[in-house]
Every structure is written in C-alpha cells, then in structure tokens.
Amino acid sequence: MLANYAFIGIFFIAALIFPLIPLIAAWRLRPARPTATKLDTYECGLEVIGETRVQFRVQYYLYALAFVIFDVEMVFLYPWAVAYNQLGLYGLLAMTVFIVILVFGLAYEWKKGALEWV
Amino acid sequence: MTWLDIVILIVKCIVLTLAATTMFAYFTLFERRLLARLQNRVGPNRAGAIPLPGGQRILGGWLQPAADAVKLFFKEDVVPVMADKWVYIMAPGFAVIPALIIWVAIPLGYWPDGAGGNLLQLAEIDVAILYLLAVTSVGVYGIAIAGWASNNKYSMLGGIRATAQVISYELALGLAVLGVVMQAQSFRTDTIVDAQTTLWYIVPQFLGFVIFLVASTAEVVRAPFDLVEAEQELVGGYNTEYGSMKFALFFMSEYIKLIAMNAIAVTLFLGGWKVPGLQTLADAVTASFGANIGNAVFGLTSLGAFLLKVTVLSFVSVWVRATLPRVRYDQLMDLGWKVLLPLALINVALTAIVNVILPDNIWISGIVLFVLGLATLIGATILSRPKYTSSQVTMVKNNARS
C-alpha cells in the first residue's frame, strides 16, 4: 500500500519534467531580438511610476487570519467525519459544541465588520 | 518490484500526462466552439478541415489546438528587466505541477480481470480526499509567485486577489467535500465511488454539490470569478508579463485544473465511473465473446462513462462563463464568507443529524437530506437577494423632481 505514495512521487517527477520540455523547445525555436522598450514593464504604455511592491489593503490580512481559524476547524472535522456514526449521539453533541463556538466566532467577526470589503 | 513493473509505471505516468494535456487541448477547442455558439458566432472552423468530393468540408477546426501550440512555440519571449528572473521563469512550473498531480488520486475507471481487477487510478492512497484538497489549494502558489516576480502592478494585484479568493473559497470547498466523506465514511476515492452504486451522492448531498460547483469555479479562478485576470481593470492580471510558452503553461494549468475539478465533482457526487447497467452489459458480452472481451468492454465503458460525465460538467462550466457577468470583489468575498461558508456548515450539520437519527436506509435518509438541502438552498437564495434600501430609492425620486 505504501508503494502507492511512491507512485505519487514518481508522477511528481514526471510532472516536474513535463513543463521543462516545451519551455526548452520554445527557448531553442523562438526568435530573440530584445530591445529596451520590449524589456520594459508593461503598464498600459505609461511610464512606470513608483514601486510595485507597495502596501496593500489590510482586508486581505483579515481574510487570511479568518481563513487560518476555519481551516484548522476543517482539519479537526475531517477525522470526526470518517467515524461520527460509530461515535453516536455523544460524538455528535461534542462536535456540535465545537462547531457552535466557531460559528459564534464567525458571527462575531461578521458583526464587527471584519468580513466587509470597504 | 521488478523492472517490468517500473516500466509499466513510467508508461502509466507518461500516458496520464499526455492524456491530461490532450484533454486540455481539446477542451480549449470545445470551449471556443461552444462559446461561439452561445454568442451566435461560428468559432474556429478552418484548421484541418477535410474536403469531401461534393465540395463540403468536414471536421473543421480539429487542428486548431495544434495550430495554437505551434504559434506559441514561435513567439518571442521577453523577461522584463525589472522582473525577478529565476522566480519569473519558475512560476509557470509551479502552476502546472499541482494541476497535473491532482490526477493521480482520481479513479478514471475500473478494469476487472477476474482477481480483484484494476482501478484506473495511478495511486490508490488511503487519504486521497485530503491529498486532492491539499493539491488543489497549492495551485495558487504559481499565480501568487508569478504576480510577485513580474514586478508589475497589475500582476501584483492579480496575484494578491488570487490568493485571497482561493483561500476564501477553499473553506466552502473543503466543507462541501466533508459532507461526502461523512456519507461514505472514508477518505478513499474508490470507496466513495463504490458507495454510490445504489444512489449517487448528488441526491443526499445536493446542497454540497451546488456549493462544490460554485466553490470549484472560484478555486480555479474562472468566470464569473475571474477577477484575477479581469481584462478591464488588470490587463491580464498575473500573466500580463508572460508570453510564449510560459503563458501557454499558465493557460494549461488553469484548464487542466478546471477539468480536474470537474473530475473530482464527478467522483464525489455523480458516481465516478459507475453507470447503471454496466455489469449487465459486461456479463452479456462475456457470455457471447469470452471473459477477456467482457472485461475490456467493462473497462472501456467505465472510462467512457467517466469522461462523458466530465464533459457534461465541462459544458456547464462553459455555459456559466457565457451566461454570467463577472462579480465585483466585495460580492465575491461576501459570497464566499457569508453565503457559501454558512451553507456548507449547515450541510455538514444536516448530514450528521439525519444520518445519526434516521434509520440506516440509503433511500429514506437520501431523500430527506435532498429535501432539506433544497429547502436550505431556496431559503438562502431568498435571503441573499440584493436589497435596495429606501434611501437609494428616494434619492432617485428627488433627483427626478428637481
């Protein structure tokens, strides 16, 4: 059975080699006549103003933080999901408490406006 | 493991890679023709047309993907001076590899051989569902890295948008899949397919299926959720600075991922390679032509049924692209966090409660879940309709008066 994980590894190597073939072939085949204008950054034909790596909206971070919480919740739900029928009513109630706490967190976040895109 | 096994394995890897690439190539043609039809155009119909004696030309357009590939091979490729050169070159690879390795854990069919039989799946791993979820979300790294390495404001914005969008929809996607795992009580894709022999999971997990379809469309950043490459605002988004084969690789990763997502949806909700009457057909063929041909018919029919189901879902993807306008970014985030995530949690809760309380009859619990899911979906649709506040209405009226 463990050999199946090795198959993934072997296919990963195949997938690693695969994009190299067209890239190398295209590199050999295509013309290369670069000029200063061609090599410039394309921003709709205007001259580039300022840095690219500037500050961006804080909302992205809020979503990322909320994501981490709920993704961890999901990770906890998965092992429960394969066995919840054997755990019976007790398992169901325990998981309900867990989910309710997190749903409360989501509702709080929603109320606080962390999920608003302003 | 003998040498023969290793050779067979390598051949399997090559076949799977080439199959994915071919599917991508013909999916682009399928999409272009279908989009053209949906917009009352003709679409690519010239390349490779075969002239018949009567002056008619048939099969026009079947060489179009090859022509596109040749064109892209001969395009000049420039690396912008501002770009982070090696990261810029590696980014398409980061995008393609996850898109390809999704395919190892999807059972494409079943080839019986008397003793157990062969699942047409490269790696039969126990945690296939977790693997699929992990690999589909790794795909965003290619986009994020490309956006960062290009050192272009449009690319950067596209990359950031993609990251936020993919992580937001990953939650709904994962919770929708959780419903299926709860039904089948297994992480193995082949067990999940086997569990759907009597009833496909689209019935008990109807709500999950709808959530999965929406979330997977967003996960592969496709219309109407393609804000990552919204032409009107971001030129080309993360691939603005990419050309030639590097662009082709991004394009390819996007489409292979889309087809893979549809294949996952088929495996989880539409019974995978199973089709009613398959065993009867194989038995009939076995009776008249012998076991080998019977097994071959079973294998090829299951593979064909799987591909047919994937094609149906691909048709839906193109149809959605042709029908729905692109959403705004705040609408996108609201849909993910305020509609799909609560709905997915409700789906998990419904599945758990119904399966624990109701008797162990697949039909009763299935139909109860279907009705509950449909009711939830209708309720959510009514609740999340856009509301027009009275202040907006009066403003228009005042303007009209003055």
Short mmCIF file of C-alpha atoms in Angstrom, two decimals:
data_model
loop_
_atom_site.label_atom_id
_atom_site.label_comp_id
_atom_site.label_asym_id
_atom_site.label_seq_id
_atom_site.Cartn_x
_atom_site.Cartn_y
_atom_site.Cartn_z
CA MET A 1 0.00 0.00 0.00
CA LEU A 2 2.85 2.35 0.83
CA ALA A 3 4.11 1.89 -2.71
CA ASN A 4 1.17 4.00 -3.83
CA TYR A 5 2.71 7.01 -2.13
CA ALA A 6 5.88 6.34 -4.11
CA PHE A 7 3.77 6.42 -7.29
CA ILE A 8 2.80 9.98 -6.40
CA GLY A 9 6.47 10.80 -6.06
CA ILE A 10 7.27 9.26 -9.44
CA PHE A 11 4.40 11.09 -11.08
CA PHE A 12 5.60 14.27 -9.40
CA ILE A 13 8.95 13.84 -11.14
CA ALA A 14 7.12 13.26 -14.44
CA ALA A 15 5.11 16.43 -13.80
CA LEU A 16 8.35 18.25 -12.98
CA ILE A 17 9.97 17.24 -16.25
CA PHE A 18 6.85 17.85 -18.30
CA PRO A 19 6.83 21.70 -18.26
CA LEU A 20 10.58 21.72 -18.98
CA ILE A 21 10.14 20.08 -22.39
CA PRO A 22 8.00 22.82 -24.02
CA LEU A 23 9.98 25.54 -22.22
CA ILE A 24 13.31 24.28 -23.56
CA ALA A 25 11.88 23.57 -27.02
CA ALA A 26 10.39 27.06 -27.20
CA TRP A 27 13.67 28.54 -25.97
CA ARG A 28 15.52 26.87 -28.88
CA LEU A 29 12.88 27.64 -31.50
CA ARG A 30 11.78 31.19 -30.87
CA PRO A 31 13.46 34.37 -32.08
CA ALA A 32 15.18 36.61 -29.54
CA ARG A 33 15.54 40.25 -30.52
CA PRO A 34 15.11 42.18 -27.29
CA THR A 35 15.03 45.95 -27.24
CA ALA A 36 14.87 48.30 -24.29
CA THR A 37 11.19 49.04 -24.95
CA LYS A 38 10.26 45.37 -25.16
CA LEU A 39 12.01 44.60 -21.90
CA ASP A 40 10.24 47.39 -20.07
CA THR A 41 7.44 46.64 -17.63
CA TYR A 42 4.07 46.79 -19.36
CA GLU A 43 1.71 49.11 -17.58
CA CYS A 44 -0.60 50.19 -20.39
CA GLY A 45 2.15 52.02 -22.24
CA LEU A 46 2.66 54.57 -19.50
CA GLU A 47 5.96 55.04 -17.76
CA VAL A 48 6.23 53.07 -14.56
CA ILE A 49 5.64 55.28 -11.56
CA GLY A 50 6.87 54.25 -8.13
CA GLU A 51 7.47 50.89 -6.56
CA THR A 52 5.44 47.80 -7.41
CA ARG A 53 5.68 46.18 -4.02
CA VAL A 54 3.64 48.75 -2.17
CA GLN A 55 1.34 48.40 0.81
CA PHE A 56 -2.00 46.82 0.03
CA ARG A 57 -5.33 46.68 1.75
CA VAL A 58 -5.45 45.35 5.27
CA GLN A 59 -8.62 43.37 4.42
CA TYR A 60 -6.51 40.72 2.74
CA TYR A 61 -4.83 40.03 6.09
CA LEU A 62 -8.15 39.86 7.91
CA TYR A 63 -9.38 37.26 5.45
CA ALA A 64 -6.14 35.35 5.82
CA LEU A 65 -6.49 35.30 9.62
CA ALA A 66 -10.12 34.17 9.44
CA PHE A 67 -9.07 31.53 6.94
CA VAL A 68 -6.48 30.05 9.28
CA ILE A 69 -9.09 29.65 12.04
CA PHE A 70 -11.66 27.95 9.85
CA ASP A 71 -9.14 25.84 8.01
CA VAL A 72 -7.94 24.41 11.30
CA GLU A 73 -11.56 23.78 12.21
CA MET A 74 -11.95 21.85 8.97
CA VAL A 75 -8.86 19.79 9.73
CA PHE A 76 -10.46 18.80 13.05
CA LEU A 77 -13.76 17.97 11.39
CA TYR A 78 -12.23 15.51 8.91
CA PRO A 79 -11.19 12.76 11.35
CA TRP A 80 -14.56 13.10 13.06
CA ALA A 81 -16.36 12.77 9.73
CA VAL A 82 -14.98 9.31 8.96
CA ALA A 83 -16.12 7.92 12.32
CA TYR A 84 -19.07 10.01 13.51
CA ASN A 85 -21.55 7.17 13.03
CA GLN A 86 -19.68 4.91 15.45
CA LEU A 87 -19.38 7.73 17.99
CA GLY A 88 -23.16 8.04 18.14
CA LEU A 89 -25.04 10.83 19.85
CA TYR A 90 -22.17 11.75 22.19
CA GLY A 91 -19.81 12.39 19.29
CA LEU A 92 -22.47 14.41 17.52
CA LEU A 93 -23.08 16.61 20.56
CA ALA A 94 -19.37 17.13 21.22
CA MET A 95 -18.81 18.22 17.65
CA THR A 96 -21.92 20.43 17.76
CA VAL A 97 -20.44 22.32 20.72
CA PHE A 98 -17.16 22.72 18.83
CA ILE A 99 -18.88 23.98 15.67
CA VAL A 100 -21.19 26.31 17.62
CA ILE A 101 -18.20 28.00 19.26
CA LEU A 102 -16.64 28.61 15.85
CA VAL A 103 -19.91 29.73 14.28
CA PHE A 104 -20.20 32.19 17.14
CA GLY A 105 -16.72 33.41 16.20
CA LEU A 106 -17.79 33.82 12.58
CA ALA A 107 -20.93 35.71 13.63
CA TYR A 108 -18.85 38.00 15.86
CA GLU A 109 -16.42 38.66 13.04
CA TRP A 110 -19.31 39.37 10.70
CA LYS A 111 -20.90 41.74 13.22
CA LYS A 112 -17.59 43.53 13.79
CA GLY A 113 -17.28 44.13 10.08
CA ALA A 114 -14.10 42.11 9.53
CA LEU A 115 -15.74 40.48 6.51
CA GLU A 116 -16.78 43.78 4.93
CA TRP A 117 -14.85 44.86 1.86
CA VAL A 118 -14.60 48.61 2.25
CA MET B 1 9.13 -4.76 -7.70
CA THR B 2 10.54 -5.96 -10.96
CA TRP B 3 11.87 -3.95 -13.87
CA LEU B 4 8.68 -4.64 -15.77
CA ASP B 5 6.61 -3.01 -13.01
CA ILE B 6 8.79 0.09 -13.14
CA VAL B 7 8.49 0.30 -16.94
CA ILE B 8 4.71 -0.08 -16.67
CA LEU B 9 4.63 2.64 -14.03
CA ILE B 10 6.66 5.04 -16.17
CA VAL B 11 4.42 4.34 -19.16
CA LYS B 12 1.38 5.00 -16.97
CA CYS B 13 2.86 8.32 -15.86
CA ILE B 14 3.54 9.38 -19.44
CA VAL B 15 0.09 8.28 -20.60
CA LEU B 16 -1.59 10.19 -17.78
CA THR B 17 0.41 13.35 -18.51
CA LEU B 18 -0.32 13.16 -22.23
CA ALA B 19 -3.99 12.40 -21.59
CA ALA B 20 -4.29 15.47 -19.36
CA THR B 21 -2.58 17.60 -22.00
CA THR B 22 -4.78 16.27 -24.79
CA MET B 23 -7.88 16.87 -22.70
CA PHE B 24 -6.67 20.43 -22.16
CA ALA B 25 -6.06 20.97 -25.86
CA TYR B 26 -9.47 19.73 -26.89
CA PHE B 27 -11.18 21.45 -24.00
CA THR B 28 -9.96 24.79 -25.36
CA LEU B 29 -11.43 23.93 -28.77
CA PHE B 30 -14.66 22.72 -27.14
CA GLU B 31 -14.88 25.92 -25.15
CA ARG B 32 -14.20 28.19 -28.11
CA ARG B 33 -16.73 26.45 -30.32
CA LEU B 34 -19.36 26.35 -27.61
CA LEU B 35 -18.82 29.95 -26.52
CA ALA B 36 -19.12 30.97 -30.16
CA ARG B 37 -22.39 29.07 -30.48
CA LEU B 38 -23.73 30.59 -27.27
CA GLN B 39 -22.87 34.06 -28.58
CA ASN B 40 -24.32 33.35 -32.03
CA ARG B 41 -20.93 33.09 -33.75
CA VAL B 42 -19.24 30.20 -35.56
CA GLY B 43 -15.90 29.84 -33.80
CA PRO B 44 -12.69 28.30 -35.15
CA ASN B 45 -13.78 26.12 -38.08
CA ARG B 46 -10.90 26.17 -40.57
CA ALA B 47 -7.78 24.42 -39.30
CA GLY B 48 -7.57 20.85 -40.51
CA ALA B 49 -10.88 20.73 -42.38
CA ILE B 50 -11.15 17.67 -44.63
CA PRO B 51 -12.59 18.42 -48.08
CA LEU B 52 -15.17 15.92 -49.31
CA PRO B 53 -15.77 15.16 -53.03
CA GLY B 54 -19.03 17.10 -53.02
CA GLY B 55 -17.26 20.36 -52.16
CA GLN B 56 -18.22 20.13 -48.50
CA ARG B 57 -15.64 20.41 -45.73
CA ILE B 58 -16.00 18.45 -42.53
CA LEU B 59 -14.34 18.38 -39.09
CA GLY B 60 -13.18 21.97 -39.45
CA GLY B 61 -11.20 23.23 -36.51
CA TRP B 62 -9.91 19.94 -35.13
CA LEU B 63 -6.30 21.04 -35.66
CA GLN B 64 -6.86 24.43 -34.02
CA PRO B 65 -5.21 23.45 -30.69
CA ALA B 66 -2.12 22.24 -32.59
CA ALA B 67 -2.00 25.49 -34.57
CA ASP B 68 -2.23 27.50 -31.35
CA ALA B 69 0.57 25.46 -29.81
CA VAL B 70 2.83 25.96 -32.84
CA LYS B 71 2.13 29.69 -32.78
CA LEU B 72 3.05 29.91 -29.11
CA PHE B 73 6.27 27.94 -29.66
CA PHE B 74 7.48 30.52 -32.17
CA LYS B 75 6.53 33.62 -30.19
CA GLU B 76 9.35 35.76 -28.91
CA ASP B 77 9.59 35.64 -25.15
CA VAL B 78 10.98 38.52 -23.16
CA VAL B 79 11.88 38.55 -19.50
CA PRO B 80 11.22 42.10 -18.25
CA VAL B 81 14.34 43.72 -16.84
CA MET B 82 12.51 44.63 -13.65
CA ALA B 83 11.37 41.04 -13.06
CA ASP B 84 12.94 38.64 -10.61
CA LYS B 85 14.36 36.48 -13.38
CA TRP B 86 14.56 32.96 -11.97
CA VAL B 87 11.39 33.16 -9.93
CA TYR B 88 9.69 34.58 -13.02
CA ILE B 89 10.80 31.60 -15.10
CA MET B 90 9.89 29.03 -12.45
CA ALA B 91 6.38 30.35 -11.77
CA PRO B 92 4.68 28.56 -14.72
CA GLY B 93 6.16 25.29 -13.46
CA PHE B 94 4.74 25.93 -10.00
CA ALA B 95 1.35 26.38 -11.64
CA VAL B 96 1.46 23.29 -13.89
CA ILE B 97 2.80 20.68 -11.46
CA PRO B 98 -0.10 20.79 -8.95
CA ALA B 99 -2.61 20.82 -11.81
CA LEU B 100 -1.10 17.60 -13.18
CA ILE B 101 -0.56 15.70 -9.95
CA ILE B 102 -4.23 16.10 -8.97
CA TRP B 103 -4.94 13.33 -11.45
CA VAL B 104 -3.13 10.53 -9.61
CA ALA B 105 -5.86 10.17 -6.98
CA ILE B 106 -8.92 10.18 -9.24
CA PRO B 107 -10.29 6.77 -10.27
CA LEU B 108 -10.88 7.10 -14.01
CA GLY B 109 -12.49 3.69 -14.47
CA TYR B 110 -12.35 0.06 -13.47
CA TRP B 111 -10.88 -2.81 -15.44
CA PRO B 112 -11.91 -6.20 -13.96
CA ASP B 113 -9.54 -9.13 -14.52
CA GLY B 114 -11.15 -11.94 -12.55
CA ALA B 115 -8.98 -11.43 -9.48
CA GLY B 116 -9.78 -8.07 -7.90
CA GLY B 117 -9.36 -6.03 -11.00
CA ASN B 118 -7.50 -2.85 -11.79
CA LEU B 119 -8.66 0.54 -10.78
CA LEU B 120 -7.68 3.04 -13.46
CA GLN B 121 -6.03 5.22 -10.83
CA LEU B 122 -2.30 5.71 -10.56
CA ALA B 123 -2.02 5.85 -6.76
CA GLU B 124 -4.68 4.19 -4.60
CA ILE B 125 -3.91 6.06 -1.41
CA ASP B 126 -5.94 5.99 1.79
CA VAL B 127 -6.04 9.76 2.24
CA ALA B 128 -6.99 10.59 -1.35
CA ILE B 129 -9.54 13.24 -0.33
CA LEU B 130 -7.04 15.11 1.84
CA TYR B 131 -4.48 14.81 -0.95
CA LEU B 132 -6.90 16.27 -3.51
CA LEU B 133 -7.80 19.19 -1.23
CA ALA B 134 -4.15 19.88 -0.49
CA VAL B 135 -3.01 19.79 -4.10
CA THR B 136 -5.87 21.92 -5.44
CA SER B 137 -5.05 24.67 -2.98
CA VAL B 138 -1.30 24.51 -3.63
CA GLY B 139 -2.04 25.55 -7.22
CA VAL B 140 -2.41 29.18 -6.17
CA TYR B 141 1.31 29.43 -5.41
CA GLY B 142 2.09 29.57 -9.13
CA ILE B 143 -0.22 32.55 -9.56
CA ALA B 144 0.99 34.33 -6.44
CA ILE B 145 4.65 33.81 -7.34
CA ALA B 146 4.07 34.94 -10.92
CA GLY B 147 2.34 38.08 -9.71
CA TRP B 148 5.15 38.89 -7.34
CA ALA B 149 8.05 38.06 -9.65
CA SER B 150 6.78 40.06 -12.63
CA ASN B 151 7.29 43.29 -10.69
CA ASN B 152 4.29 44.78 -12.43
CA LYS B 153 1.46 46.44 -10.56
CA TYR B 154 -1.25 44.60 -12.48
CA SER B 155 0.42 41.25 -11.92
CA MET B 156 0.91 42.00 -8.26
CA LEU B 157 -2.75 42.91 -7.77
CA GLY B 158 -3.80 39.80 -9.68
CA GLY B 159 -1.61 37.62 -7.51
CA ILE B 160 -2.91 39.10 -4.25
CA ARG B 161 -6.50 38.84 -5.40
CA ALA B 162 -5.98 35.22 -6.40
CA THR B 163 -4.55 34.30 -3.03
CA ALA B 164 -7.38 35.90 -1.06
CA GLN B 165 -10.00 34.41 -3.36
CA VAL B 166 -8.63 30.88 -3.33
CA ILE B 167 -8.24 30.70 0.44
CA SER B 168 -11.75 32.09 0.94
CA TYR B 169 -13.38 29.51 -1.28
CA GLU B 170 -11.22 26.68 -0.07
CA LEU B 171 -13.21 26.65 3.18
CA ALA B 172 -16.54 26.20 1.44
CA LEU B 173 -14.96 23.62 -0.88
CA GLY B 174 -13.49 21.61 1.96
CA LEU B 175 -16.73 21.64 3.93
CA ALA B 176 -18.72 20.59 0.86
CA VAL B 177 -16.38 17.61 0.43
CA LEU B 178 -16.75 16.86 4.14
CA GLY B 179 -20.43 16.01 3.54
CA VAL B 180 -19.39 13.31 1.08
CA VAL B 181 -16.76 11.96 3.47
CA MET B 182 -19.45 11.71 6.15
CA GLN B 183 -21.70 9.76 3.80
CA ALA B 184 -19.03 7.32 2.68
CA GLN B 185 -17.04 7.28 5.95
CA SER B 186 -13.83 7.04 4.01
CA PHE B 187 -11.08 9.18 2.53
CA ARG B 188 -10.50 6.74 -0.34
CA THR B 189 -11.87 7.89 -3.67
CA ASP B 190 -12.51 4.31 -4.82
CA THR B 191 -14.53 3.56 -1.66
CA ILE B 192 -16.54 6.74 -2.25
CA VAL B 193 -17.28 5.64 -5.82
CA ASP B 194 -18.25 2.14 -4.63
CA ALA B 195 -20.59 3.63 -2.03
CA GLN B 196 -22.52 5.35 -4.82
CA THR B 197 -23.61 2.13 -6.52
CA THR B 198 -27.27 2.44 -5.47
CA LEU B 199 -27.59 6.18 -5.14
CA TRP B 200 -25.29 8.91 -6.43
CA TYR B 201 -24.30 11.41 -3.78
CA ILE B 202 -25.82 14.23 -5.75
CA VAL B 203 -29.15 13.26 -4.12
CA PRO B 204 -28.23 13.21 -0.41
CA GLN B 205 -25.54 15.86 -0.90
CA PHE B 206 -27.40 18.13 -3.29
CA LEU B 207 -26.53 21.22 -1.25
CA GLY B 208 -22.92 20.08 -1.08
CA PHE B 209 -22.84 19.55 -4.84
CA VAL B 210 -24.07 23.09 -5.54
CA ILE B 211 -21.55 24.54 -3.07
CA PHE B 212 -18.80 22.43 -4.61
CA LEU B 213 -19.62 23.60 -8.15
CA VAL B 214 -19.60 27.29 -7.19
CA ALA B 215 -16.53 26.99 -4.97
CA SER B 216 -14.56 24.97 -7.53
CA THR B 217 -15.29 27.57 -10.21
CA ALA B 218 -13.88 30.20 -7.85
CA GLU B 219 -11.00 27.95 -6.88
CA VAL B 220 -9.79 27.71 -10.48
CA VAL B 221 -10.35 31.49 -10.88
CA ARG B 222 -12.71 31.15 -13.79
CA ALA B 223 -15.56 33.32 -14.99
CA PRO B 224 -17.66 34.69 -13.27
CA PHE B 225 -14.99 34.71 -10.56
CA ASP B 226 -12.03 35.61 -12.78
CA LEU B 227 -11.17 38.87 -11.05
CA VAL B 228 -7.59 37.69 -11.02
CA GLU B 229 -7.27 38.39 -14.72
CA ALA B 230 -10.08 40.88 -15.21
CA GLU B 231 -9.04 42.46 -18.51
CA GLN B 232 -10.79 45.77 -17.94
CA GLU B 233 -9.03 46.52 -14.68
CA LEU B 234 -5.87 44.44 -14.60
CA VAL B 235 -4.92 43.93 -18.28
CA GLY B 236 -4.11 40.23 -17.89
CA GLY B 237 -3.63 40.01 -14.15
CA TYR B 238 -0.83 37.73 -13.05
CA ASN B 239 0.11 36.76 -16.61
CA THR B 240 0.41 40.31 -18.00
CA GLU B 241 4.17 39.98 -18.39
CA TYR B 242 4.15 36.40 -19.63
CA GLY B 243 4.31 35.40 -23.25
CA SER B 244 5.14 32.48 -25.49
CA MET B 245 5.36 29.05 -23.85
CA LYS B 246 5.34 30.43 -20.31
CA PHE B 247 1.91 31.92 -20.95
CA ALA B 248 0.83 28.64 -22.53
CA LEU B 249 1.84 26.79 -19.37
CA PHE B 250 -0.30 29.10 -17.21
CA PHE B 251 -3.18 28.65 -19.58
CA MET B 252 -2.68 24.92 -19.49
CA SER B 253 -2.52 24.73 -15.69
CA GLU B 254 -5.74 26.69 -15.43
CA TYR B 255 -7.61 24.41 -17.80
CA ILE B 256 -6.17 21.14 -16.52
CA LYS B 257 -7.17 22.25 -13.05
CA LEU B 258 -10.67 23.06 -14.23
CA ILE B 259 -11.07 19.62 -15.83
CA ALA B 260 -9.59 18.01 -12.72
CA MET B 261 -12.09 19.87 -10.54
CA ASN B 262 -14.90 18.60 -12.73
CA ALA B 263 -13.44 15.11 -12.48
CA ILE B 264 -13.39 15.40 -8.69
CA ALA B 265 -17.01 16.57 -8.74
CA VAL B 266 -17.92 13.54 -10.87
CA THR B 267 -16.07 11.21 -8.50
CA LEU B 268 -17.62 12.64 -5.36
CA PHE B 269 -21.17 13.42 -6.44
CA LEU B 270 -22.00 11.80 -9.78
CA GLY B 271 -20.94 8.22 -9.13
CA GLY B 272 -17.49 8.37 -10.73
CA TRP B 273 -17.11 5.71 -13.41
CA LYS B 274 -20.29 3.90 -12.36
CA VAL B 275 -23.16 3.78 -14.78
CA PRO B 276 -26.43 1.82 -14.43
CA GLY B 277 -26.44 -1.46 -16.33
CA LEU B 278 -22.65 -1.63 -16.73
CA GLN B 279 -22.34 -5.03 -15.09
CA THR B 280 -25.27 -6.42 -17.12
CA LEU B 281 -23.63 -5.23 -20.34
CA ALA B 282 -20.28 -6.74 -19.39
CA ASP B 283 -21.95 -10.02 -18.40
CA ALA B 284 -23.78 -10.18 -21.73
CA VAL B 285 -20.56 -9.57 -23.66
CA THR B 286 -18.71 -12.13 -21.52
CA ALA B 287 -21.41 -14.72 -22.25
CA SER B 288 -21.04 -14.35 -26.02
CA PHE B 289 -17.38 -13.35 -26.56
CA GLY B 290 -15.48 -14.60 -23.51
CA ALA B 291 -14.15 -13.07 -20.31
CA ASN B 292 -11.31 -11.02 -21.80
CA ILE B 293 -13.51 -9.05 -24.15
CA GLY B 294 -16.15 -8.72 -21.44
CA ASN B 295 -13.57 -7.22 -19.09
CA ALA B 296 -12.30 -4.90 -21.81
CA VAL B 297 -15.84 -3.72 -22.52
CA PHE B 298 -16.38 -3.11 -18.81
CA GLY B 299 -13.12 -1.17 -18.54
CA LEU B 300 -13.61 0.97 -21.62
CA THR B 301 -17.28 1.67 -20.86
CA SER B 302 -16.47 2.77 -17.32
CA LEU B 303 -13.73 5.06 -18.61
CA GLY B 304 -16.08 6.39 -21.30
CA ALA B 305 -18.86 6.98 -18.77
CA PHE B 306 -16.45 8.89 -16.55
CA LEU B 307 -15.26 11.07 -19.43
CA LEU B 308 -18.84 11.66 -20.56
CA LYS B 309 -19.81 12.89 -17.09
CA VAL B 310 -16.74 15.15 -17.02
CA THR B 311 -17.75 16.51 -20.42
CA VAL B 312 -21.24 17.30 -19.14
CA LEU B 313 -19.79 19.26 -16.22
CA SER B 314 -17.32 20.98 -18.58
CA PHE B 315 -20.27 22.02 -20.70
CA VAL B 316 -21.80 23.56 -17.59
CA SER B 317 -18.53 25.43 -16.92
CA VAL B 318 -18.52 26.96 -20.40
CA TRP B 319 -22.22 27.70 -20.19
CA VAL B 320 -21.72 29.55 -16.90
CA ARG B 321 -18.88 31.52 -18.43
CA ALA B 322 -21.05 32.57 -21.35
CA THR B 323 -24.04 33.47 -19.17
CA LEU B 324 -22.91 35.23 -16.00
CA PRO B 325 -21.16 38.60 -15.82
CA ARG B 326 -18.10 38.97 -13.62
CA VAL B 327 -18.86 39.71 -9.96
CA ARG B 328 -17.36 42.62 -8.02
CA TYR B 329 -14.64 41.86 -5.49
CA ASP B 330 -16.80 42.64 -2.47
CA GLN B 331 -19.57 40.46 -3.90
CA LEU B 332 -17.04 37.68 -4.42
CA MET B 333 -15.86 37.81 -0.83
CA ASP B 334 -19.41 38.10 0.50
CA LEU B 335 -20.49 35.05 -1.48
CA GLY B 336 -17.61 33.02 -0.14
CA TRP B 337 -17.77 34.03 3.51
CA LYS B 338 -21.37 34.99 4.14
CA VAL B 339 -23.25 32.59 1.88
CA LEU B 340 -21.22 29.51 0.96
CA LEU B 341 -19.40 29.02 4.29
CA PRO B 342 -22.58 29.11 6.45
CA LEU B 343 -24.39 26.96 3.89
CA ALA B 344 -21.59 24.41 3.94
CA LEU B 345 -21.69 24.31 7.74
CA ILE B 346 -25.46 23.80 7.61
CA ASN B 347 -24.90 20.98 5.12
CA VAL B 348 -22.44 19.25 7.44
CA ALA B 349 -24.83 19.63 10.38
CA LEU B 350 -27.80 18.32 8.37
CA THR B 351 -25.82 15.35 7.12
CA ALA B 352 -24.64 14.45 10.62
CA ILE B 353 -28.06 14.80 12.26
CA VAL B 354 -30.01 12.97 9.57
CA ASN B 355 -27.52 10.10 9.37
CA VAL B 356 -27.37 9.62 13.15
CA ILE B 357 -31.10 9.94 13.82
CA LEU B 358 -32.74 8.30 10.82
CA PRO B 359 -32.62 4.51 10.22
CA ASP B 360 -29.84 3.10 8.08
CA ASN B 361 -31.82 3.17 4.86
CA ILE B 362 -29.99 4.84 1.98
CA TRP B 363 -33.20 5.93 0.26
CA ILE B 364 -35.02 7.43 3.25
CA SER B 365 -32.04 9.41 4.54
CA GLY B 366 -31.04 10.34 1.00
CA ILE B 367 -34.41 11.81 0.11
CA VAL B 368 -34.80 13.56 3.48
CA LEU B 369 -31.37 15.14 3.00
CA PHE B 370 -32.21 16.13 -0.56
CA VAL B 371 -35.41 17.89 0.52
CA LEU B 372 -33.67 19.63 3.43
CA GLY B 373 -30.78 20.70 1.18
CA LEU B 374 -33.11 22.05 -1.47
CA ALA B 375 -35.11 23.95 1.17
CA THR B 376 -31.91 25.45 2.59
CA LEU B 377 -30.78 26.47 -0.87
CA ILE B 378 -34.11 28.16 -1.66
CA GLY B 379 -34.10 29.88 1.73
CA ALA B 380 -30.54 31.14 1.19
CA THR B 381 -31.43 32.41 -2.29
CA ILE B 382 -34.37 34.39 -0.91
CA LEU B 383 -32.31 35.76 2.00
CA SER B 384 -29.30 36.81 -0.06
CA ARG B 385 -31.18 38.69 -2.75
CA PRO B 386 -29.78 42.19 -3.23
CA LYS B 387 -31.76 44.68 -1.19
CA TYR B 388 -32.40 48.18 -2.38
CA THR B 389 -32.56 50.50 0.58
CA SER B 390 -35.34 53.06 0.71
CA SER B 391 -32.79 55.91 0.88
CA GLN B 392 -31.47 54.97 -2.57
CA VAL B 393 -34.99 54.98 -3.98
CA THR B 394 -35.90 58.39 -2.58
CA MET B 395 -32.66 59.86 -3.88
CA VAL B 396 -33.65 58.92 -7.41
CA LYS B 397 -37.13 60.35 -6.89
CA ASN B 398 -35.78 63.65 -5.54
CA ASN B 399 -33.46 63.98 -8.48
CA ALA B 400 -36.30 63.36 -10.85
CA ARG B 401 -38.42 66.08 -9.24
CA SER B 402 -35.78 68.78 -9.19
#
